[in-house]
């Protein structure tokens, strides 16, 4: 991979990002790109992005960087090439795509956004079509990144949607490893931070939106959050919308303004009263909804929906009525890409997600679930469903909330616990630079103590242990928020953490050993 000065100038000028070129007048060619001063090779083009400090550039130059992109002139050595731009994030997205030879053009791209359900939908879709594509479907998700068919091609994701340079690098790797389809979650932060600037998708899904991700390190307002979410439908050729979403009018008209009518599809559960009177293309009904059997029936209502021939029953591998909407979205997207109903059945029925709705049974302490639910809507939906499966027992929840972001989640957790839990054990979950006790108290302010017993245990392993010890055979214990995340983010450091799943299994194994 190579990128010349002339190519850089042309791309930046085309997007009206270039202010000036300083330093060396030689036509340099760059053989590597990076935004991390610890990852620099000879002839690297370095991006001065984010919380940039001049010392990072000094380190990069010492390691071999011969050019850099910056919003503020750095006055570096005249032997270097300095590209001064109006927006370094946009510039990085453009130049990264060019450096990796525009891998998006060699992939059929499915993109999914929503406050909740992105990961579940992405896994449903990827598993539904992977067999039909002979294993040629890549995945960028909150949980894992899958770039190829071998075990080493799957690894834990650092971000829901990677930084643009990492995004296009991963795309190129996926193409080189034989992938021809890519299912990816696209977060609102990806648009706020221009990680997907100038990237268009073949198929874009809008699942839902509710108050979340508003805070000092996220979106300044809910209006900004909604605007960023809407950019996915604006930048997708085919658009699929869950018509049961809040703010449907905003989302629908954003899609309608940029999408041909025959490429826009709306769906909802049968009988849903949508906020806007719209013609639905698909409806679905729940045929069975237990922990072991989840079946839906999908019906097409319009001519362009009927042309996809997707009507019929589908078994889905993840329990919970709140997951049925995600499965429907995946089915419609797969149909738009030309996959048949018969090709999708086995994958949908066998879909499992690491750290999502993981179930562990203890003869003495009830049934334990590990799930990634991390806001009001997802927590309430999960607890509400589980309560219907064990109405005679208590619901015990272990929960914390991240520091320095999503501040409104704390109120959401408190409300969900008040409405659906009997016992809440408040603990630590990626506190960042905040005191986890302060975060726990913020959640507790919104819990109704007349309905819910509240305990504090900031050691997360001990909190899980306490919950299991409290459980009786008919109880449900739910460990929320981290799933199979192997780190606790504390004071800017990723501290190794065994994962909730591992801790639960270890505690149950130890309990069995004492019998």
CSV table of C-alpha atoms in Angstrom, one decimal:
chain,number,residue,atom,x,y,z
A,1,UNK,CA,0.0,0.0,0.0
A,2,UNK,CA,1.3,3.4,-1.0
A,3,UNK,CA,0.0,7.0,-1.0
A,4,UNK,CA,1.7,9.9,-2.8
A,5,UNK,CA,1.7,13.6,-2.0
A,6,UNK,CA,-0.2,14.3,-5.2
A,7,UNK,CA,-2.9,11.8,-4.3
A,8,UNK,CA,-3.3,13.3,-0.9
A,9,UNK,CA,-3.6,16.8,-2.2
A,10,UNK,CA,-6.1,15.8,-4.8
A,11,UNK,CA,-8.3,14.0,-2.3
A,12,UNK,CA,-8.2,16.8,0.4
A,13,UNK,CA,-8.9,19.5,-2.2
A,14,UNK,CA,-11.8,17.5,-3.6
A,15,UNK,CA,-13.4,17.6,-0.2
A,16,UNK,CA,-12.4,21.1,0.6
A,17,UNK,CA,-10.3,20.1,3.6
A,18,UNK,CA,-6.8,21.2,2.6
A,19,UNK,CA,-5.6,24.6,3.9
A,20,UNK,CA,-2.0,24.4,2.9
A,21,UNK,CA,1.0,22.1,2.4
A,22,UNK,CA,4.1,23.1,4.3
A,23,UNK,CA,7.7,21.9,4.5
A,24,UNK,CA,9.3,19.7,1.9
A,25,UNK,CA,8.5,20.4,-1.7
A,26,UNK,CA,9.5,16.9,-2.7
A,27,UNK,CA,6.8,14.6,-3.9
A,28,UNK,CA,6.9,12.1,-1.0
A,29,UNK,CA,5.4,8.7,-1.1
A,30,UNK,CA,4.1,7.2,2.1
A,31,UNK,CA,4.3,3.5,2.8
A,32,UNK,CA,2.4,3.4,6.1
A,33,UNK,CA,-0.3,5.4,7.9
A,34,UNK,CA,-0.8,5.8,11.7
A,35,UNK,CA,-2.4,8.0,14.3
A,36,UNK,CA,-0.5,6.3,17.2
A,37,UNK,CA,3.1,7.5,17.8
A,38,UNK,CA,3.8,4.0,19.1
A,39,UNK,CA,3.0,2.5,15.8
A,40,UNK,CA,5.2,4.2,13.2
A,41,UNK,CA,7.4,2.9,10.5
A,42,UNK,CA,9.8,4.4,8.0
A,43,UNK,CA,7.9,6.7,5.5
A,44,UNK,CA,4.8,6.9,7.7
A,45,UNK,CA,2.0,9.5,7.2
A,46,UNK,CA,1.1,10.5,10.8
A,47,UNK,CA,-2.3,12.0,11.8
A,48,UNK,CA,-2.3,14.5,14.7
A,49,UNK,CA,-5.8,13.7,15.9
A,50,UNK,CA,-7.8,13.6,19.1
A,51,UNK,CA,-6.0,14.6,22.3
A,52,UNK,CA,-2.9,15.4,20.3
A,53,UNK,CA,0.3,16.6,22.0
A,54,UNK,CA,3.4,17.9,20.2
A,55,UNK,CA,5.4,15.2,22.0
A,56,UNK,CA,3.5,12.5,20.0
A,57,UNK,CA,4.7,14.1,16.7
A,58,UNK,CA,8.3,14.2,18.0
A,59,UNK,CA,8.1,10.5,18.8
A,60,UNK,CA,6.5,9.7,15.4
A,61,UNK,CA,9.2,11.6,13.5
A,62,UNK,CA,12.0,9.9,15.5
A,63,UNK,CA,10.4,6.5,14.5
A,64,UNK,CA,10.4,7.3,10.8
A,65,UNK,CA,7.3,9.5,10.0
A,66,UNK,CA,8.1,11.7,7.0
A,67,UNK,CA,4.8,13.5,6.8
A,68,UNK,CA,1.8,14.4,8.9
A,69,UNK,CA,-1.7,15.7,8.8
A,70,UNK,CA,-2.7,18.4,11.3
A,71,UNK,CA,-5.3,21.1,12.0
A,72,UNK,CA,-2.7,23.3,13.6
A,73,UNK,CA,0.6,24.0,11.9
A,74,UNK,CA,3.4,22.4,13.9
A,75,UNK,CA,6.4,24.1,12.4
A,76,UNK,CA,8.2,20.8,12.0
A,77,UNK,CA,11.5,20.2,10.1
A,78,UNK,CA,11.4,21.5,6.6
A,79,UNK,CA,12.4,18.0,5.3
A,80,UNK,CA,8.9,16.8,6.4
A,81,UNK,CA,5.7,17.3,4.5
A,82,UNK,CA,3.0,18.9,6.6
A,83,UNK,CA,-0.7,18.9,5.4
A,84,UNK,CA,-2.7,21.5,7.3
A,85,UNK,CA,-6.4,20.6,7.1
A,86,UNK,CA,-9.7,21.9,8.5
A,87,UNK,CA,-10.8,18.6,9.9
A,88,UNK,CA,-8.2,15.9,10.6
A,89,UNK,CA,-10.8,13.2,11.4
A,90,UNK,CA,-12.4,13.6,7.9
A,91,UNK,CA,-9.0,13.8,6.3
A,92,UNK,CA,-8.0,10.5,8.0
A,93,UNK,CA,-11.1,8.7,6.8
A,94,UNK,CA,-10.5,9.8,3.2
A,95,UNK,CA,-6.8,9.1,3.2
A,96,UNK,CA,-7.1,5.8,5.0
A,97,UNK,CA,-9.7,4.5,2.4
A,98,UNK,CA,-7.3,5.6,-0.4
A,99,UNK,CA,-4.2,4.1,1.3
A,100,UNK,CA,-5.9,0.7,1.7
A,101,UNK,CA,-7.2,0.9,-2.0
A,102,UNK,CA,-10.8,1.5,-1.2
A,103,UNK,CA,-11.7,-2.0,0.2
A,104,UNK,CA,-15.4,-0.9,0.7
A,105,UNK,CA,-15.8,-1.2,-3.1
A,106,UNK,CA,-15.0,-4.9,-2.9
A,107,UNK,CA,-17.5,-5.7,-0.1
A,108,UNK,CA,-21.3,-5.7,0.1
A,109,UNK,CA,-21.9,-3.6,3.2
A,110,UNK,CA,-24.7,-4.0,5.7
A,111,UNK,CA,-24.8,-1.2,8.4
A,112,UNK,CA,-26.9,-1.2,11.5
A,113,UNK,CA,-27.6,1.5,14.0
A,114,UNK,CA,-29.9,1.9,17.0
A,115,UNK,CA,-29.8,2.7,20.7
A,116,UNK,CA,-30.3,-1.0,21.5
A,117,UNK,CA,-30.2,-4.2,19.5
A,118,UNK,CA,-27.3,-3.4,17.1
A,119,UNK,CA,-25.2,-6.3,18.2
A,120,UNK,CA,-28.0,-8.8,18.2
A,121,UNK,CA,-29.2,-7.8,14.8
A,122,UNK,CA,-25.6,-7.9,13.4
A,123,UNK,CA,-25.1,-11.4,14.7
A,124,UNK,CA,-28.5,-12.6,13.4
A,125,UNK,CA,-27.6,-11.2,10.0
A,126,UNK,CA,-24.1,-12.5,9.9
A,127,UNK,CA,-25.1,-16.0,11.0
A,128,UNK,CA,-28.1,-16.1,8.7
A,129,UNK,CA,-26.1,-15.4,5.5
A,130,UNK,CA,-22.6,-16.8,6.4
A,131,UNK,CA,-23.3,-20.4,5.4
A,132,UNK,CA,-25.0,-19.2,2.1
A,133,UNK,CA,-21.8,-17.1,1.3
A,134,UNK,CA,-19.6,-20.1,2.0
A,135,UNK,CA,-18.1,-18.4,5.1
A,136,UNK,CA,-17.3,-15.1,3.3
A,137,UNK,CA,-19.1,-12.8,5.7
A,138,UNK,CA,-17.1,-10.5,7.9
A,139,UNK,CA,-18.4,-8.8,11.1
A,140,UNK,CA,-17.5,-5.6,12.9
A,141,UNK,CA,-19.5,-5.6,16.2
A,142,UNK,CA,-19.3,-4.3,19.7
A,143,UNK,CA,-18.4,-7.8,20.9
A,144,UNK,CA,-16.1,-9.3,18.2
A,145,UNK,CA,-14.4,-8.5,14.9
A,146,UNK,CA,-14.4,-11.3,12.4
A,147,UNK,CA,-12.1,-10.8,9.4
A,148,UNK,CA,-11.8,-14.3,8.0
A,149,UNK,CA,-12.5,-18.0,8.4
A,150,UNK,CA,-9.7,-19.0,10.7
A,151,UNK,CA,-9.8,-18.7,14.6
A,152,UNK,CA,-7.1,-16.1,14.6
A,153,UNK,CA,-9.3,-13.9,12.3
A,154,UNK,CA,-11.7,-13.3,15.2
A,155,UNK,CA,-10.8,-11.0,18.1
A,156,UNK,CA,-12.4,-8.8,20.7
A,157,UNK,CA,-13.5,-5.4,19.4
A,158,UNK,CA,-12.0,-2.2,21.0
A,159,UNK,CA,-14.9,0.1,19.7
A,160,UNK,CA,-18.3,-0.6,18.3
A,161,UNK,CA,-17.2,1.2,15.1
A,162,UNK,CA,-13.4,1.4,14.8
A,163,UNK,CA,-11.4,4.6,14.1
A,164,UNK,CA,-11.5,5.2,10.3
A,165,UNK,CA,-7.9,4.1,9.8
A,166,UNK,CA,-8.5,0.8,11.6
A,167,UNK,CA,-11.9,0.4,9.9
A,168,UNK,CA,-10.4,0.5,6.4
A,169,UNK,CA,-7.4,-1.5,7.4
A,170,UNK,CA,-9.7,-4.2,8.7
A,171,UNK,CA,-11.8,-4.0,5.6
A,172,UNK,CA,-8.7,-4.6,3.4
A,173,UNK,CA,-7.7,-7.5,5.6
A,174,UNK,CA,-11.2,-9.0,5.3
A,175,UNK,CA,-11.1,-8.7,1.5
A,176,UNK,CA,-7.6,-10.2,1.3
A,177,UNK,CA,-8.9,-13.2,3.4
A,178,UNK,CA,-11.7,-13.8,0.9
A,179,UNK,CA,-14.6,-12.0,2.6
A,180,UNK,CA,-17.2,-10.6,0.2
A,181,UNK,CA,-19.9,-9.4,2.6
A,182,UNK,CA,-19.5,-7.2,5.7
A,183,UNK,CA,-22.1,-6.8,8.5
A,184,UNK,CA,-21.2,-3.8,10.8
A,185,UNK,CA,-22.6,-1.9,13.7
A,186,UNK,CA,-22.4,1.9,13.1
A,187,UNK,CA,-22.5,3.9,16.3
A,188,UNK,CA,-23.6,7.5,16.6
A,189,UNK,CA,-20.1,8.2,17.8
A,190,UNK,CA,-18.9,7.0,14.4
A,191,UNK,CA,-20.7,9.9,12.8
A,192,UNK,CA,-19.9,12.4,15.5
A,193,UNK,CA,-16.2,11.6,15.2
A,194,UNK,CA,-16.3,11.2,11.4
A,195,UNK,CA,-15.0,7.6,11.5
A,196,UNK,CA,-17.3,6.7,8.6
A,197,UNK,CA,-17.0,10.0,6.7
A,198,UNK,CA,-17.7,9.6,3.0
A,199,UNK,CA,-18.6,5.9,3.4
A,200,UNK,CA,-21.7,4.7,1.7
A,201,UNK,CA,-23.5,1.4,2.6
A,202,UNK,CA,-25.5,-1.0,0.4
A,203,UNK,CA,-28.0,-1.6,3.2
A,204,UNK,CA,-28.6,0.5,6.3
A,205,UNK,CA,-30.9,-0.3,9.2
A,206,UNK,CA,-32.4,2.0,11.8
A,207,UNK,CA,-33.6,0.0,14.8
A,208,UNK,CA,-34.7,2.5,17.4
A,209,UNK,CA,-33.6,5.5,19.4
A,210,UNK,CA,-34.1,6.5,23.0
A,211,UNK,CA,-32.2,8.9,25.3
A,212,UNK,CA,-28.7,7.6,25.8
A,213,UNK,CA,-25.1,8.5,25.0
A,214,UNK,CA,-25.5,12.1,26.0
A,215,UNK,CA,-22.7,13.4,28.3
A,216,UNK,CA,-19.4,15.1,28.6
A,217,UNK,CA,-17.5,12.7,26.3
A,218,UNK,CA,-20.4,11.8,24.0
A,219,UNK,CA,-23.2,13.8,22.4
A,220,UNK,CA,-23.8,17.3,23.8
A,221,UNK,CA,-27.6,17.0,23.3
A,222,UNK,CA,-30.2,14.4,22.4
A,223,UNK,CA,-30.9,16.3,19.2
A,224,UNK,CA,-27.2,15.8,18.2
A,225,UNK,CA,-27.5,12.1,19.0
A,226,UNK,CA,-30.6,11.8,16.8
A,227,UNK,CA,-28.9,13.7,14.0
A,228,UNK,CA,-25.9,11.5,14.0
A,229,UNK,CA,-28.0,8.3,14.1
A,230,UNK,CA,-30.0,9.6,11.1
A,231,UNK,CA,-26.8,9.9,9.0
A,232,UNK,CA,-26.8,6.2,8.5
A,233,UNK,CA,-30.1,6.2,6.5
A,234,UNK,CA,-28.9,9.2,4.5
A,235,UNK,CA,-25.7,7.3,3.5
A,236,UNK,CA,-27.4,4.0,2.6
A,237,UNK,CA,-28.7,2.8,-0.8
A,238,UNK,CA,-31.4,0.5,0.7
A,239,UNK,CA,-32.9,1.5,4.1
A,240,UNK,CA,-34.8,-0.7,6.6
A,241,UNK,CA,-36.6,1.0,9.5
A,242,UNK,CA,-38.3,-0.4,12.6
A,243,UNK,CA,-41.5,1.7,12.4
A,244,UNK,CA,-42.0,1.2,16.2
A,245,UNK,CA,-39.1,3.5,16.9
A,246,UNK,CA,-39.5,6.8,18.8
A,247,UNK,CA,-39.0,9.9,16.6
A,248,UNK,CA,-40.2,8.0,13.6
A,249,UNK,CA,-41.1,11.2,11.8
A,250,UNK,CA,-37.6,12.5,11.9
A,251,UNK,CA,-36.0,9.2,10.9
A,252,UNK,CA,-38.6,8.4,8.2
A,253,UNK,CA,-38.4,11.7,6.4
A,254,UNK,CA,-34.6,11.7,6.6
A,255,UNK,CA,-34.6,8.4,4.8
A,256,UNK,CA,-37.4,9.4,2.4
A,257,UNK,CA,-35.5,12.5,1.3
A,258,UNK,CA,-32.5,10.4,0.2
A,259,UNK,CA,-33.8,7.0,-0.7
A,260,UNK,CA,-35.8,5.8,-3.7
A,261,UNK,CA,-39.3,4.6,-2.6
A,262,UNK,CA,-38.7,1.1,-3.8
A,263,UNK,CA,-35.5,0.9,-1.6
A,264,UNK,CA,-37.2,1.9,1.6
A,265,UNK,CA,-38.7,-0.7,3.9
A,266,UNK,CA,-40.7,-0.3,7.1
A,267,UNK,CA,-41.6,-3.1,9.5
A,268,UNK,CA,-43.2,-3.5,12.9
A,269,UNK,CA,-44.8,-6.1,15.2
A,270,UNK,CA,-48.4,-6.8,14.1
A,271,UNK,CA,-50.8,-4.4,15.8
A,272,UNK,CA,-48.2,-1.7,16.6
A,273,UNK,CA,-49.5,1.8,16.7
A,274,UNK,CA,-46.7,3.8,15.1
A,275,UNK,CA,-46.1,7.5,15.8
A,276,UNK,CA,-46.6,8.3,12.2
A,277,UNK,CA,-49.3,6.8,9.9
A,278,UNK,CA,-47.1,5.0,7.4
A,279,UNK,CA,-47.6,2.0,5.2
A,280,UNK,CA,-45.7,-1.0,6.6
A,281,UNK,CA,-44.0,-3.3,4.3
A,282,UNK,CA,-43.7,-6.2,6.8
A,283,UNK,CA,-45.4,-7.2,10.0
A,284,UNK,CA,-44.5,-10.1,12.3
A,285,UNK,CA,-46.2,-12.1,15.1
A,286,UNK,CA,-44.6,-14.1,17.9
A,287,UNK,CA,-45.6,-17.7,17.5
A,288,UNK,CA,-43.6,-19.0,20.6
A,289,UNK,CA,-41.6,-17.1,23.2
A,290,UNK,CA,-39.9,-19.1,25.9
A,291,UNK,CA,-36.4,-19.6,27.0
A,292,UNK,CA,-36.1,-22.6,24.8
A,293,UNK,CA,-38.4,-21.8,21.9
A,294,UNK,CA,-38.6,-18.5,20.0
A,295,UNK,CA,-40.5,-18.5,16.8
A,296,UNK,CA,-41.9,-15.7,14.7
A,297,UNK,CA,-44.1,-15.4,11.6
A,298,UNK,CA,-43.2,-12.8,9.0
A,299,UNK,CA,-45.7,-11.3,6.5
A,300,UNK,CA,-45.1,-9.0,3.5
A,301,UNK,CA,-47.8,-6.3,2.9
A,302,UNK,CA,-46.6,-4.4,-0.2
A,303,UNK,CA,-45.6,-5.4,-3.7
A,304,UNK,CA,-41.9,-4.6,-3.3
A,305,UNK,CA,-41.9,-6.5,0.0
A,306,UNK,CA,-43.7,-9.5,-1.5
A,307,UNK,CA,-41.1,-9.6,-4.3
A,308,UNK,CA,-38.5,-10.7,-1.7
A,309,UNK,CA,-40.4,-14.0,-0.9
A,310,UNK,CA,-39.6,-13.9,2.8
A,311,UNK,CA,-43.0,-14.8,4.3
A,312,UNK,CA,-43.2,-17.7,6.7
A,313,UNK,CA,-42.0,-19.0,10.1
A,314,UNK,CA,-38.6,-18.5,11.5
A,315,UNK,CA,-37.0,-20.0,14.6
A,316,UNK,CA,-34.5,-17.6,16.2
A,317,UNK,CA,-31.7,-18.7,18.4
A,318,UNK,CA,-31.9,-16.0,21.1
A,319,UNK,CA,-34.8,-15.9,23.5
A,320,UNK,CA,-36.8,-12.8,24.4
A,321,UNK,CA,-39.6,-11.0,22.6
A,322,UNK,CA,-37.4,-7.9,22.4
A,323,UNK,CA,-35.0,-9.9,20.1
A,324,UNK,CA,-37.7,-10.7,17.6
A,325,UNK,CA,-37.5,-7.2,16.1
A,326,UNK,CA,-33.8,-7.6,15.6
A,327,UNK,CA,-34.3,-11.0,13.8
A,328,UNK,CA,-36.9,-9.4,11.5
A,329,UNK,CA,-34.5,-6.6,10.5
A,330,UNK,CA,-31.8,-9.2,9.7
A,331,UNK,CA,-34.2,-11.2,7.6
A,332,UNK,CA,-35.3,-8.2,5.5
A,333,UNK,CA,-31.7,-7.1,4.9
A,334,UNK,CA,-30.7,-10.6,3.8
A,335,UNK,CA,-33.7,-10.7,1.5
A,336,UNK,CA,-32.7,-7.4,-0.1
A,337,UNK,CA,-29.2,-8.8,-0.8
A,338,UNK,CA,-30.8,-11.7,-2.6
A,339,UNK,CA,-30.8,-14.5,0.0
A,340,UNK,CA,-33.8,-16.8,0.1
A,341,UNK,CA,-35.8,-17.7,3.2
A,342,UNK,CA,-34.5,-21.2,3.0
A,343,UNK,CA,-30.9,-20.0,3.1
A,344,UNK,CA,-31.6,-18.1,6.3
A,345,UNK,CA,-33.4,-20.6,8.5
A,346,UNK,CA,-30.5,-22.6,9.9
A,347,UNK,CA,-28.3,-19.6,10.7
A,348,UNK,CA,-31.1,-17.7,12.5
A,349,UNK,CA,-32.1,-20.7,14.6
A,350,UNK,CA,-28.5,-21.3,15.8
A,351,UNK,CA,-27.4,-17.7,16.4
A,352,UNK,CA,-25.6,-17.2,19.8
A,353,UNK,CA,-23.8,-14.1,21.0
A,354,UNK,CA,-20.9,-14.1,23.5
A,355,UNK,CA,-22.0,-12.4,26.7
A,356,UNK,CA,-25.6,-12.0,25.6
A,357,UNK,CA,-28.4,-14.0,27.3
A,358,UNK,CA,-25.9,-16.5,28.6
A,359,UNK,CA,-27.7,-18.9,30.8
A,360,UNK,CA,-26.3,-20.9,33.8
A,361,UNK,CA,-28.4,-23.1,36.1
A,362,UNK,CA,-27.7,-23.8,39.7
A,363,UNK,CA,-29.9,-26.3,41.5
A,364,UNK,CA,-29.7,-24.4,44.8
A,365,UNK,CA,-29.4,-20.8,43.7
A,366,UNK,CA,-31.7,-20.4,40.7
A,367,UNK,CA,-30.9,-19.5,37.1
A,368,UNK,CA,-28.2,-16.9,36.3
A,369,UNK,CA,-28.1,-14.8,33.2
A,370,UNK,CA,-25.1,-12.8,31.9
A,371,UNK,CA,-26.1,-10.0,29.5
A,372,UNK,CA,-24.6,-6.8,28.0
A,373,UNK,CA,-27.8,-4.7,28.7
A,374,UNK,CA,-26.5,-1.3,29.4
A,375,UNK,CA,-29.3,1.3,29.4
A,376,UNK,CA,-32.9,1.7,30.5
A,377,UNK,CA,-34.6,0.2,27.4
A,378,UNK,CA,-32.4,-2.9,27.2
A,379,UNK,CA,-32.4,-3.6,30.9
A,380,UNK,CA,-36.1,-3.2,31.3
A,381,UNK,CA,-36.8,-5.5,28.3
A,382,UNK,CA,-34.5,-8.2,29.6
A,383,UNK,CA,-35.8,-8.2,33.2
A,384,UNK,CA,-39.4,-8.0,32.1
A,385,UNK,CA,-39.0,-11.0,29.8
A,386,UNK,CA,-37.1,-13.1,32.4
A,387,UNK,CA,-39.7,-12.4,35.1
A,388,UNK,CA,-42.4,-13.9,32.8
A,389,UNK,CA,-40.3,-17.1,32.7
A,390,UNK,CA,-40.0,-17.4,36.5
A,391,UNK,CA,-43.0,-15.6,38.1
A,392,UNK,CA,-42.7,-17.4,41.4
A,393,UNK,CA,-39.2,-16.3,42.2
A,394,UNK,CA,-37.3,-13.1,43.0
A,395,UNK,CA,-35.3,-11.2,40.3
A,396,UNK,CA,-31.8,-10.2,41.6
A,397,UNK,CA,-29.8,-7.8,39.4
A,398,UNK,CA,-26.1,-7.0,39.6
A,399,UNK,CA,-25.5,-3.7,37.9
A,400,UNK,CA,-23.1,-0.7,37.6
A,401,UNK,CA,-22.7,2.1,35.1
A,402,UNK,CA,-19.7,3.5,33.2
A,403,UNK,CA,-17.9,6.6,34.3
A,404,UNK,CA,-17.5,9.8,32.3
A,405,UNK,CA,-20.1,8.9,29.7
A,406,UNK,CA,-23.8,8.1,29.3
A,407,UNK,CA,-24.7,9.9,32.5
A,408,UNK,CA,-28.4,9.5,31.9
A,409,UNK,CA,-28.0,5.7,32.0
A,410,UNK,CA,-27.7,5.9,35.7
A,411,UNK,CA,-31.3,7.2,36.0
A,412,UNK,CA,-32.3,4.6,33.4
A,413,UNK,CA,-30.9,1.7,35.4
A,414,UNK,CA,-32.6,3.0,38.6
A,415,UNK,CA,-36.0,3.2,36.8
A,416,UNK,CA,-35.6,-0.3,35.2
A,417,UNK,CA,-34.6,-1.8,38.5
A,418,UNK,CA,-37.6,-0.1,40.3
A,419,UNK,CA,-40.0,-1.5,37.7
A,420,UNK,CA,-38.7,-5.0,37.2
A,421,UNK,CA,-36.3,-6.1,40.0
A,422,UNK,CA,-36.7,-7.3,43.6
A,423,UNK,CA,-33.0,-7.0,44.6
A,424,UNK,CA,-30.3,-4.7,43.2
A,425,UNK,CA,-26.6,-5.1,44.0
A,426,UNK,CA,-24.8,-2.0,42.8
A,427,UNK,CA,-21.2,-2.5,41.7
A,428,UNK,CA,-18.4,-1.3,39.4
A,429,UNK,CA,-18.6,-1.2,35.6
A,430,UNK,CA,-15.8,0.7,33.8
A,431,UNK,CA,-15.7,3.7,36.2
A,432,UNK,CA,-13.1,5.6,34.2
A,433,UNK,CA,-12.0,8.6,36.2
A,434,UNK,CA,-15.0,8.6,38.5
A,435,UNK,CA,-15.5,7.1,41.9
A,436,UNK,CA,-17.6,3.9,41.5
A,437,UNK,CA,-19.3,4.6,44.8
A,438,UNK,CA,-20.5,8.0,43.4
A,439,UNK,CA,-21.8,6.3,40.3
A,440,UNK,CA,-23.6,3.6,42.4
A,441,UNK,CA,-25.2,6.3,44.6
A,442,UNK,CA,-26.4,8.1,41.4
A,443,UNK,CA,-28.2,4.9,40.3
A,444,UNK,CA,-29.6,4.4,43.8
A,445,UNK,CA,-31.2,7.9,43.8
A,446,UNK,CA,-33.6,6.6,41.1
A,447,UNK,CA,-34.5,3.2,42.8
A,448,UNK,CA,-37.7,2.9,44.7
A,449,UNK,CA,-36.6,1.4,48.0
A,450,UNK,CA,-40.2,0.4,48.9
A,451,UNK,CA,-40.0,-2.1,46.0
A,452,UNK,CA,-36.4,-3.0,45.7
A,453,UNK,CA,-33.8,-4.1,48.3
A,454,UNK,CA,-30.5,-2.3,47.5
A,455,UNK,CA,-27.0,-3.4,48.4
A,456,UNK,CA,-23.6,-1.9,47.6
A,457,UNK,CA,-20.6,-4.1,46.7
A,458,UNK,CA,-18.0,-2.4,44.5
A,459,UNK,CA,-15.9,-5.5,44.0
A,460,UNK,CA,-17.7,-6.8,41.0
A,461,UNK,CA,-16.7,-10.5,41.6
A,462,UNK,CA,-17.9,-10.3,45.2
A,463,UNK,CA,-21.1,-8.6,44.0
A,464,UNK,CA,-21.8,-11.5,41.6
A,465,UNK,CA,-21.0,-14.0,44.4
A,466,UNK,CA,-23.3,-12.2,46.8
A,467,UNK,CA,-26.2,-12.4,44.2
A,468,UNK,CA,-25.7,-16.1,43.6
A,469,UNK,CA,-25.5,-16.8,47.3
A,470,UNK,CA,-28.8,-14.9,47.8
A,471,UNK,CA,-30.5,-16.9,45.1
A,472,UNK,CA,-33.0,-19.7,45.8
A,473,UNK,CA,-34.1,-22.4,43.3
A,474,UNK,CA,-36.9,-20.3,41.8
A,475,UNK,CA,-35.0,-17.1,41.6
A,476,UNK,CA,-33.5,-15.3,38.6
A,477,UNK,CA,-30.1,-13.6,38.9
A,478,UNK,CA,-29.1,-11.2,36.2
A,479,UNK,CA,-25.5,-9.9,35.8
A,480,UNK,CA,-25.7,-6.8,33.6
A,481,UNK,CA,-23.4,-4.6,31.6
A,482,UNK,CA,-20.1,-6.3,30.8
A,483,UNK,CA,-20.8,-9.8,29.4
A,484,UNK,CA,-17.5,-11.1,28.1
A,485,UNK,CA,-15.7,-7.8,28.3
A,486,UNK,CA,-12.2,-8.8,29.7
A,487,UNK,CA,-11.3,-5.3,31.1
A,488,UNK,CA,-12.4,-2.8,33.7
A,489,UNK,CA,-11.6,0.8,32.5
A,490,UNK,CA,-10.2,2.6,35.5
A,491,UNK,CA,-8.3,5.9,35.5
A,492,UNK,CA,-7.4,5.6,31.8
A,493,UNK,CA,-6.1,2.0,32.1
A,494,UNK,CA,-7.7,-1.2,30.9
A,495,UNK,CA,-7.3,-3.5,33.9
A,496,UNK,CA,-7.7,-7.2,33.2
A,497,UNK,CA,-11.0,-8.6,34.3
A,498,UNK,CA,-12.0,-12.3,34.1
A,499,UNK,CA,-15.4,-11.5,32.5
A,500,UNK,CA,-18.8,-11.9,34.1
A,501,UNK,CA,-19.3,-15.2,32.3
A,502,UNK,CA,-16.0,-16.6,33.6
A,503,UNK,CA,-16.8,-15.5,37.2
A,504,UNK,CA,-20.3,-17.0,37.2
A,505,UNK,CA,-18.9,-20.3,35.9
A,506,UNK,CA,-16.1,-20.4,38.4
A,507,UNK,CA,-18.5,-19.6,41.3
A,508,UNK,CA,-20.9,-22.3,40.2
A,509,UNK,CA,-18.0,-24.8,39.7
A,510,UNK,CA,-16.8,-24.1,43.2
A,511,UNK,CA,-20.3,-24.4,44.6
A,512,UNK,CA,-20.6,-27.8,42.9
A,513,UNK,CA,-17.3,-28.9,44.4
A,514,UNK,CA,-18.6,-28.3,47.9
A,515,UNK,CA,-21.7,-30.4,47.5
